[in-house]
């Protein structure tokens, strides 16, 4: 697994995490708040699962 791929996955994971804490009150995006929270949670879960999966494959030596 290349370092660039890992950094991209970590970046996406962090983006989802910071999207969770994004204050939307008082903006035009406030109406989309619940949908944005769901997207952020799914982003964090998916990219965390992919990082764990790739880490296990790397530990087992299966690329």
PDB file of C-alpha atoms in Angstrom:
ATOM      1  CA  UNK A   1       0.000   0.000   0.000  1.00  0.00           C
ATOM      2  CA  UNK A   2       1.514   3.290  -1.046  1.00  0.00           C
ATOM      3  CA  UNK A   3       1.899   6.215   1.324  1.00  0.00           C
ATOM      4  CA  UNK A   4      -0.038   8.471  -1.042  1.00  0.00           C
ATOM      5  CA  UNK A   5      -3.038   6.156  -0.885  1.00  0.00           C
ATOM      6  CA  UNK A   6      -2.926   6.063   2.912  1.00  0.00           C
ATOM      7  CA  UNK A   7      -2.638   9.837   3.170  1.00  0.00           C
ATOM      8  CA  UNK A   8      -5.596  10.265   0.828  1.00  0.00           C
ATOM      9  CA  UNK A   9      -7.705   7.920   2.950  1.00  0.00           C
ATOM     10  CA  UNK A  10      -6.673   9.695   6.154  1.00  0.00           C
ATOM     11  CA  UNK A  11      -7.469  13.050   4.558  1.00  0.00           C
ATOM     12  CA  UNK A  12     -10.937  11.858   3.603  1.00  0.00           C
ATOM     13  CA  UNK A  13     -11.481  10.496   7.114  1.00  0.00           C
ATOM     14  CA  UNK A  14     -10.484  13.823   8.657  1.00  0.00           C
ATOM     15  CA  UNK A  15     -12.676  15.726   6.209  1.00  0.00           C
ATOM     16  CA  UNK A  16     -15.681  13.677   7.309  1.00  0.00           C
ATOM     17  CA  UNK A  17     -14.797  14.213  10.960  1.00  0.00           C
ATOM     18  CA  UNK A  18     -14.521  17.982  10.566  1.00  0.00           C
ATOM     19  CA  UNK A  19     -17.727  18.042   8.546  1.00  0.00           C
ATOM     20  CA  UNK A  20     -19.477  16.646  11.631  1.00  0.00           C
ATOM     21  CA  UNK A  21     -18.462  19.663  13.702  1.00  0.00           C
ATOM     22  CA  UNK A  22     -19.201  22.247  11.038  1.00  0.00           C
ATOM     23  CA  UNK A  23     -21.593  24.911  12.375  1.00  0.00           C
ATOM     24  CA  UNK A  24     -24.323  25.402   9.779  1.00  0.00           C
ATOM     25  CA  UNK A  25     -26.711  27.570  11.788  1.00  0.00           C
ATOM     26  CA  UNK A  26     -27.465  30.899  10.170  1.00  0.00           C
ATOM     27  CA  UNK A  27     -26.223  29.849   6.742  1.00  0.00           C
ATOM     28  CA  UNK A  28     -28.093  28.794   3.641  1.00  0.00           C
ATOM     29  CA  UNK A  29     -26.873  25.241   4.324  1.00  0.00           C
ATOM     30  CA  UNK A  30     -28.808  25.025   7.622  1.00  0.00           C
ATOM     31  CA  UNK A  31     -31.707  23.344   5.826  1.00  0.00           C
ATOM     32  CA  UNK A  32     -29.369  20.565   4.707  1.00  0.00           C
ATOM     33  CA  UNK A  33     -27.946  20.037   8.203  1.00  0.00           C
ATOM     34  CA  UNK A  34     -29.368  16.556   8.833  1.00  0.00           C
ATOM     35  CA  UNK A  35     -28.308  15.311   5.396  1.00  0.00           C
ATOM     36  CA  UNK A  36     -24.809  16.738   5.851  1.00  0.00           C
ATOM     37  CA  UNK A  37     -24.509  15.005   9.243  1.00  0.00           C
ATOM     38  CA  UNK A  38     -25.504  11.666   7.677  1.00  0.00           C
ATOM     39  CA  UNK A  39     -22.989  12.147   4.859  1.00  0.00           C
ATOM     40  CA  UNK A  40     -20.272  13.020   7.381  1.00  0.00           C
ATOM     41  CA  UNK A  41     -20.996   9.961   9.541  1.00  0.00           C
ATOM     42  CA  UNK A  42     -20.991   7.672   6.508  1.00  0.00           C
ATOM     43  CA  UNK A  43     -17.734   9.208   5.292  1.00  0.00           C
ATOM     44  CA  UNK A  44     -16.017   8.621   8.622  1.00  0.00           C
ATOM     45  CA  UNK A  45     -17.306   5.053   8.899  1.00  0.00           C
ATOM     46  CA  UNK A  46     -16.441   4.051   5.337  1.00  0.00           C
ATOM     47  CA  UNK A  47     -12.943   5.496   5.282  1.00  0.00           C
ATOM     48  CA  UNK A  48     -12.147   4.167   8.768  1.00  0.00           C
ATOM     49  CA  UNK A  49     -13.268   0.701   7.659  1.00  0.00           C
ATOM     50  CA  UNK A  50     -11.156   0.912   4.500  1.00  0.00           C
ATOM     51  CA  UNK A  51      -8.096   1.997   6.497  1.00  0.00           C
ATOM     52  CA  UNK A  52      -8.573  -0.881   8.946  1.00  0.00           C
ATOM     53  CA  UNK A  53      -9.068  -3.358   6.081  1.00  0.00           C
ATOM     54  CA  UNK A  54      -5.972  -2.146   4.216  1.00  0.00           C
ATOM     55  CA  UNK A  55      -3.958  -2.180   7.441  1.00  0.00           C
ATOM     56  CA  UNK A  56      -4.917  -5.787   8.153  1.00  0.00           C
ATOM     57  CA  UNK A  57      -4.071  -6.795   4.584  1.00  0.00           C
ATOM     58  CA  UNK A  58      -0.713  -5.060   4.912  1.00  0.00           C
ATOM     59  CA  UNK A  59       0.008  -6.834   8.215  1.00  0.00           C
ATOM     60  CA  UNK A  60      -0.828 -10.185   6.656  1.00  0.00           C
ATOM     61  CA  UNK A  61       1.343  -9.418   3.637  1.00  0.00           C
ATOM     62  CA  UNK A  62      -1.511  -9.663   1.137  1.00  0.00           C
ATOM     63  CA  UNK A  63      -1.392  -6.711  -1.202  1.00  0.00           C
TER      64      UNK A  63
END
